[in-house]
Short mmCIF file of C-alpha atoms and ligand atoms in Angstrom, two decimals:
data_model
loop_
_atom_site.label_atom_id
_atom_site.label_comp_id
_atom_site.label_asym_id
_atom_site.label_seq_id
_atom_site.Cartn_x
_atom_site.Cartn_y
_atom_site.Cartn_z
CA MET C 1 0.00 0.00 0.00
CA PHE C 2 2.85 2.34 0.82
CA LYS C 3 4.34 1.65 -2.59
CA ASP C 4 1.04 2.51 -4.29
CA PHE C 5 0.89 5.76 -2.39
CA PHE C 6 4.53 6.51 -3.26
CA ASP C 7 3.83 5.79 -6.95
CA LEU C 8 0.93 8.22 -6.89
CA VAL C 9 3.08 11.02 -5.58
CA PHE C 10 6.27 10.15 -7.49
CA PRO C 11 5.22 8.03 -10.45
CA ASP C 12 7.89 6.39 -12.59
CA ILE C 13 8.01 8.13 -15.93
CA CYS C 14 8.47 6.84 -19.45
CA ILE C 15 12.02 7.76 -20.49
CA SER C 16 10.75 8.43 -24.00
CA CYS C 17 7.61 10.63 -23.60
CA GLU C 18 8.02 11.42 -19.85
CA ASN C 19 4.40 10.58 -19.09
CA ALA C 20 3.69 8.53 -15.96
CA LEU C 21 4.07 4.79 -16.51
CA LEU C 22 1.04 2.58 -15.96
CA LYS C 23 1.07 -0.58 -13.86
CA GLY C 24 3.08 -3.26 -15.62
CA GLU C 25 5.03 -0.80 -17.79
CA LYS C 26 8.75 -0.44 -17.22
CA ASN C 27 11.07 2.32 -18.44
CA ILE C 28 9.23 2.83 -21.72
CA CYS C 29 5.42 3.03 -21.98
CA LEU C 30 3.45 0.80 -24.34
CA VAL C 31 2.54 3.67 -26.66
CA CYS C 32 6.19 4.62 -27.15
CA MET C 33 7.22 0.98 -27.42
CA HIS C 34 4.90 0.49 -30.39
CA LYS C 35 6.04 3.71 -32.02
CA LEU C 36 9.78 3.08 -31.75
CA PRO C 37 11.41 3.86 -35.12
CA LYS C 38 13.01 0.51 -35.88
CA THR C 39 15.51 0.30 -38.74
CA ASP C 40 14.92 -3.34 -39.70
CA PHE C 41 18.55 -3.49 -40.81
CA HIS C 42 18.62 -7.14 -39.72
CA LEU C 43 16.35 -7.91 -42.68
CA HIS C 44 18.59 -6.11 -45.18
CA GLU C 45 22.24 -7.13 -45.26
CA ASP C 46 23.07 -4.25 -47.57
CA ASN C 47 21.99 -1.45 -45.23
CA GLU C 48 23.14 2.08 -44.36
CA LEU C 49 25.29 0.97 -41.45
CA CYS C 50 27.15 -1.56 -43.58
CA ARG C 51 27.56 0.99 -46.35
CA LYS C 52 28.92 3.53 -43.84
CA LEU C 53 31.74 1.12 -43.04
CA TRP C 54 32.42 -0.08 -46.59
CA GLY C 55 36.08 0.08 -47.50
CA ARG C 56 37.02 0.89 -43.91
CA VAL C 57 36.64 -2.45 -42.15
CA PRO C 58 35.04 -5.72 -43.24
CA LEU C 59 31.74 -6.22 -41.40
CA LYS C 60 29.64 -9.37 -41.56
CA PHE C 61 26.38 -7.85 -40.28
CA GLY C 62 25.56 -4.23 -39.50
CA LEU C 63 22.64 -4.18 -37.07
CA ALA C 64 20.93 -1.12 -35.60
CA TYR C 65 17.78 -1.32 -33.54
CA LEU C 66 16.51 2.27 -33.80
CA GLN C 67 16.78 5.38 -35.93
CA PHE C 68 17.89 8.45 -33.94
CA ASN C 69 16.03 11.66 -34.77
CA LYS C 70 16.77 14.99 -33.15
CA GLY C 71 14.04 15.83 -30.64
CA GLY C 72 12.42 12.43 -31.10
CA ARG C 73 11.69 9.47 -28.86
CA VAL C 74 15.06 7.82 -29.34
CA GLN C 75 16.95 10.96 -28.35
CA ASN C 76 15.08 11.03 -25.01
CA ILE C 77 15.68 7.34 -24.43
CA LEU C 78 19.40 7.60 -25.13
CA HIS C 79 19.71 10.70 -22.96
CA HIS C 80 18.16 8.87 -20.01
CA ILE C 81 20.35 5.85 -20.63
CA LYS C 82 23.51 7.92 -20.79
CA TYR C 83 22.95 10.61 -18.17
CA LYS C 84 20.04 9.62 -15.94
CA GLU C 85 21.04 6.15 -14.83
CA ALA C 86 18.46 4.33 -16.94
CA LYS C 87 20.82 1.40 -17.37
CA GLU C 88 17.94 -1.09 -17.06
CA ALA C 89 16.45 0.45 -20.19
CA ALA C 90 19.63 -0.36 -22.13
CA VAL C 91 19.32 -4.01 -21.07
CA MET C 92 15.65 -3.92 -22.04
CA LEU C 93 16.39 -2.54 -25.52
CA GLY C 94 18.91 -5.36 -25.94
CA ASN C 95 16.24 -7.88 -24.90
CA TRP C 96 13.69 -6.43 -27.31
CA TYR C 97 16.13 -6.32 -30.22
CA SER C 98 17.31 -9.86 -29.51
CA GLU C 99 13.72 -11.07 -30.04
CA ASP C 100 13.71 -9.60 -33.56
CA LEU C 101 17.17 -11.00 -34.24
CA TYR C 102 16.26 -14.42 -32.87
CA LYS C 103 13.19 -14.63 -35.12
CA ALA C 104 15.30 -13.66 -38.13
CA GLY C 105 17.73 -16.52 -37.43
CA TYR C 106 20.66 -14.62 -35.92
CA ALA C 107 21.08 -16.74 -32.77
CA ASP C 108 23.80 -18.95 -34.26
CA LYS C 109 25.54 -16.18 -36.21
CA PHE C 110 27.77 -15.08 -33.30
CA ASP C 111 30.01 -16.76 -30.73
CA LEU C 112 30.52 -13.85 -28.36
CA ILE C 113 29.26 -10.30 -27.79
CA VAL C 114 31.85 -7.65 -26.96
CA PRO C 115 30.71 -4.18 -25.84
CA VAL C 116 32.60 -1.06 -26.88
CA PRO C 117 34.31 -0.08 -23.62
CA LEU C 118 34.29 3.21 -21.75
CA HIS C 119 37.46 4.66 -20.38
CA LYS C 120 38.00 3.56 -16.74
CA LYS C 121 37.56 7.07 -15.36
CA LYS C 122 34.28 7.58 -17.19
CA LEU C 123 33.05 4.17 -16.10
CA ARG C 124 33.79 5.02 -12.47
CA LYS C 125 31.94 8.32 -12.79
CA ARG C 126 28.85 6.92 -14.52
CA GLY C 127 28.87 3.60 -12.67
CA TYR C 128 27.98 1.56 -15.73
CA ASN C 129 28.72 1.23 -19.42
CA GLN C 130 25.52 1.55 -21.44
CA SER C 131 27.01 -0.54 -24.25
CA THR C 132 27.68 -3.37 -21.79
CA CYS C 133 24.04 -3.17 -20.61
CA PHE C 134 22.87 -3.39 -24.22
CA ALA C 135 25.27 -6.32 -24.82
CA GLN C 136 23.86 -8.06 -21.74
CA GLY C 137 20.30 -7.69 -23.04
CA LEU C 138 21.28 -9.05 -26.46
CA ALA C 139 23.23 -11.92 -24.91
CA GLU C 140 20.30 -12.99 -22.71
CA GLY C 141 17.89 -13.12 -25.64
CA LEU C 142 20.26 -14.74 -28.13
CA GLU C 143 21.58 -17.15 -25.47
CA ILE C 144 25.23 -16.41 -26.12
CA ASN C 145 27.92 -14.99 -23.85
CA TYR C 146 29.15 -11.43 -23.59
CA SER C 147 32.38 -10.20 -22.08
CA GLU C 148 33.45 -6.69 -21.17
CA LYS C 149 36.96 -7.76 -20.19
CA ILE C 150 38.29 -8.42 -23.68
CA LEU C 151 38.31 -4.95 -25.18
CA VAL C 152 39.56 -2.01 -23.08
CA ARG C 153 39.89 1.71 -23.72
CA GLU C 154 42.88 3.78 -22.72
CA LYS C 155 44.23 7.25 -23.28
CA GLU C 156 47.56 7.57 -24.99
CA GLN C 157 49.53 10.75 -24.57
CA SER C 158 51.33 11.82 -27.73
CA SER C 159 55.10 11.64 -27.42
CA GLN C 160 55.59 14.94 -29.24
CA THR C 161 56.92 17.54 -26.82
CA ASN C 162 57.17 20.66 -28.96
CA LYS C 163 53.45 21.41 -28.98
CA ASN C 164 51.64 24.15 -27.14
CA ARG C 165 49.18 23.25 -24.44
CA ILE C 166 46.07 23.20 -26.64
CA ASP C 167 47.71 20.96 -29.19
CA ARG C 168 48.89 18.64 -26.47
CA TRP C 169 45.35 18.40 -25.17
CA SER C 170 43.92 17.48 -28.55
CA ASN C 171 46.68 14.95 -28.92
CA VAL C 172 45.38 12.83 -26.08
CA LYS C 173 44.13 10.01 -28.20
CA GLU C 174 41.76 7.23 -27.21
CA ILE C 175 43.04 3.79 -28.05
CA TYR C 176 41.48 0.38 -27.78
CA LYS C 177 43.38 -2.70 -26.65
CA ILE C 178 42.65 -6.40 -26.56
CA ASN C 179 43.17 -7.86 -23.12
CA ASP C 180 42.97 -11.57 -23.81
CA PRO C 181 43.22 -12.61 -27.49
CA THR C 182 42.68 -16.30 -26.66
CA GLU C 183 39.03 -15.45 -25.95
CA ILE C 184 38.38 -14.21 -29.48
CA ILE C 185 40.65 -16.20 -31.79
CA ASN C 186 38.60 -17.68 -34.65
CA LYS C 187 35.40 -16.44 -33.04
CA LYS C 188 32.50 -14.64 -34.69
CA ILE C 189 32.27 -11.45 -32.65
CA LEU C 190 29.26 -9.17 -32.30
CA LEU C 191 30.48 -5.75 -31.23
CA ALA C 192 27.83 -3.82 -29.25
CA ASP C 193 27.71 -0.02 -29.05
CA ASP C 194 25.16 2.63 -28.07
CA VAL C 195 25.03 5.01 -31.05
CA ALA C 196 26.72 4.93 -34.45
CA THR C 197 27.49 8.38 -35.85
CA THR C 198 30.66 8.54 -37.95
CA GLY C 199 31.45 4.87 -37.46
CA ALA C 200 34.97 5.75 -36.30
CA THR C 201 34.74 3.86 -33.01
CA ILE C 202 33.29 0.78 -34.68
CA GLU C 203 36.03 0.89 -37.29
CA VAL C 204 38.87 1.07 -34.74
CA CYS C 205 37.42 -1.59 -32.43
CA ALA C 206 36.67 -3.97 -35.30
CA GLN C 207 40.20 -3.56 -36.64
CA GLU C 208 41.70 -4.36 -33.22
CA LEU C 209 39.53 -7.46 -32.85
CA LEU C 210 40.42 -8.70 -36.34
CA LYS C 211 44.14 -8.04 -35.77
CA ALA C 212 43.93 -10.09 -32.57
CA GLY C 213 42.54 -13.07 -34.48
CA ALA C 214 38.73 -12.80 -34.52
CA ALA C 215 37.21 -14.71 -37.47
CA GLU C 216 34.60 -12.06 -38.31
CA ILE C 217 33.07 -8.95 -36.85
CA SER C 218 29.47 -7.79 -36.82
CA ILE C 219 28.10 -4.71 -35.11
CA ALA C 220 24.88 -4.06 -33.18
CA VAL C 221 24.00 -0.57 -31.99
CA MET C 222 20.98 0.74 -30.09
CA ALA C 223 20.59 3.48 -32.68
CA ILE C 224 22.13 5.07 -35.74
CA ALA C 225 22.36 8.83 -35.88
CA PHE C 226 23.10 9.56 -39.51
ZN1 LIG B 301 6.16 6.91 -23.47
#
């Protein structure tokens, strides 16, 4: 009874439309759920995400659950996931997408899901990596493993010393490293990320995984923003 009273005064809100959630709804209300702008890239192997990466890195499948539009539902959802601790929603999106992927026959297309990592400092500050949450949701639905220990992100200071302070700052470059190559050798890896914009992160991570011996790389993102 206390919980009912509490819900009346402080109802949980939909992270997409910000209306109060009804009983049984979680994170995203039913109306928003049915109106989510899905890409259906999993039904079209030659899709925009794959084309974005053409000639940059060989991708087996380019999968994106949602289409990001400025001011739209997906922007709200991603904002809550990234800045308002809605990590459960990232797992939920992974679960929902995995249902579509499962039905389309993707369950045996991958051996392992690897999330794009956050830098340690950022992870400590935010408390979670939204890409790992998404990977977890996908892994549960597709019944395959995910591991956040394989791919790590570090900052590399440029060795050049004759730069002014601003140049030095912009020279702090993010790099990705493989922790344990034995985990990925000859494996079909599904890389999981939150949003694809330029594709630069996907490109670098996929290259590292392939260099370390992965058999093939696919990518799954919560949304594309291009
Ligand atoms: Zn809603």
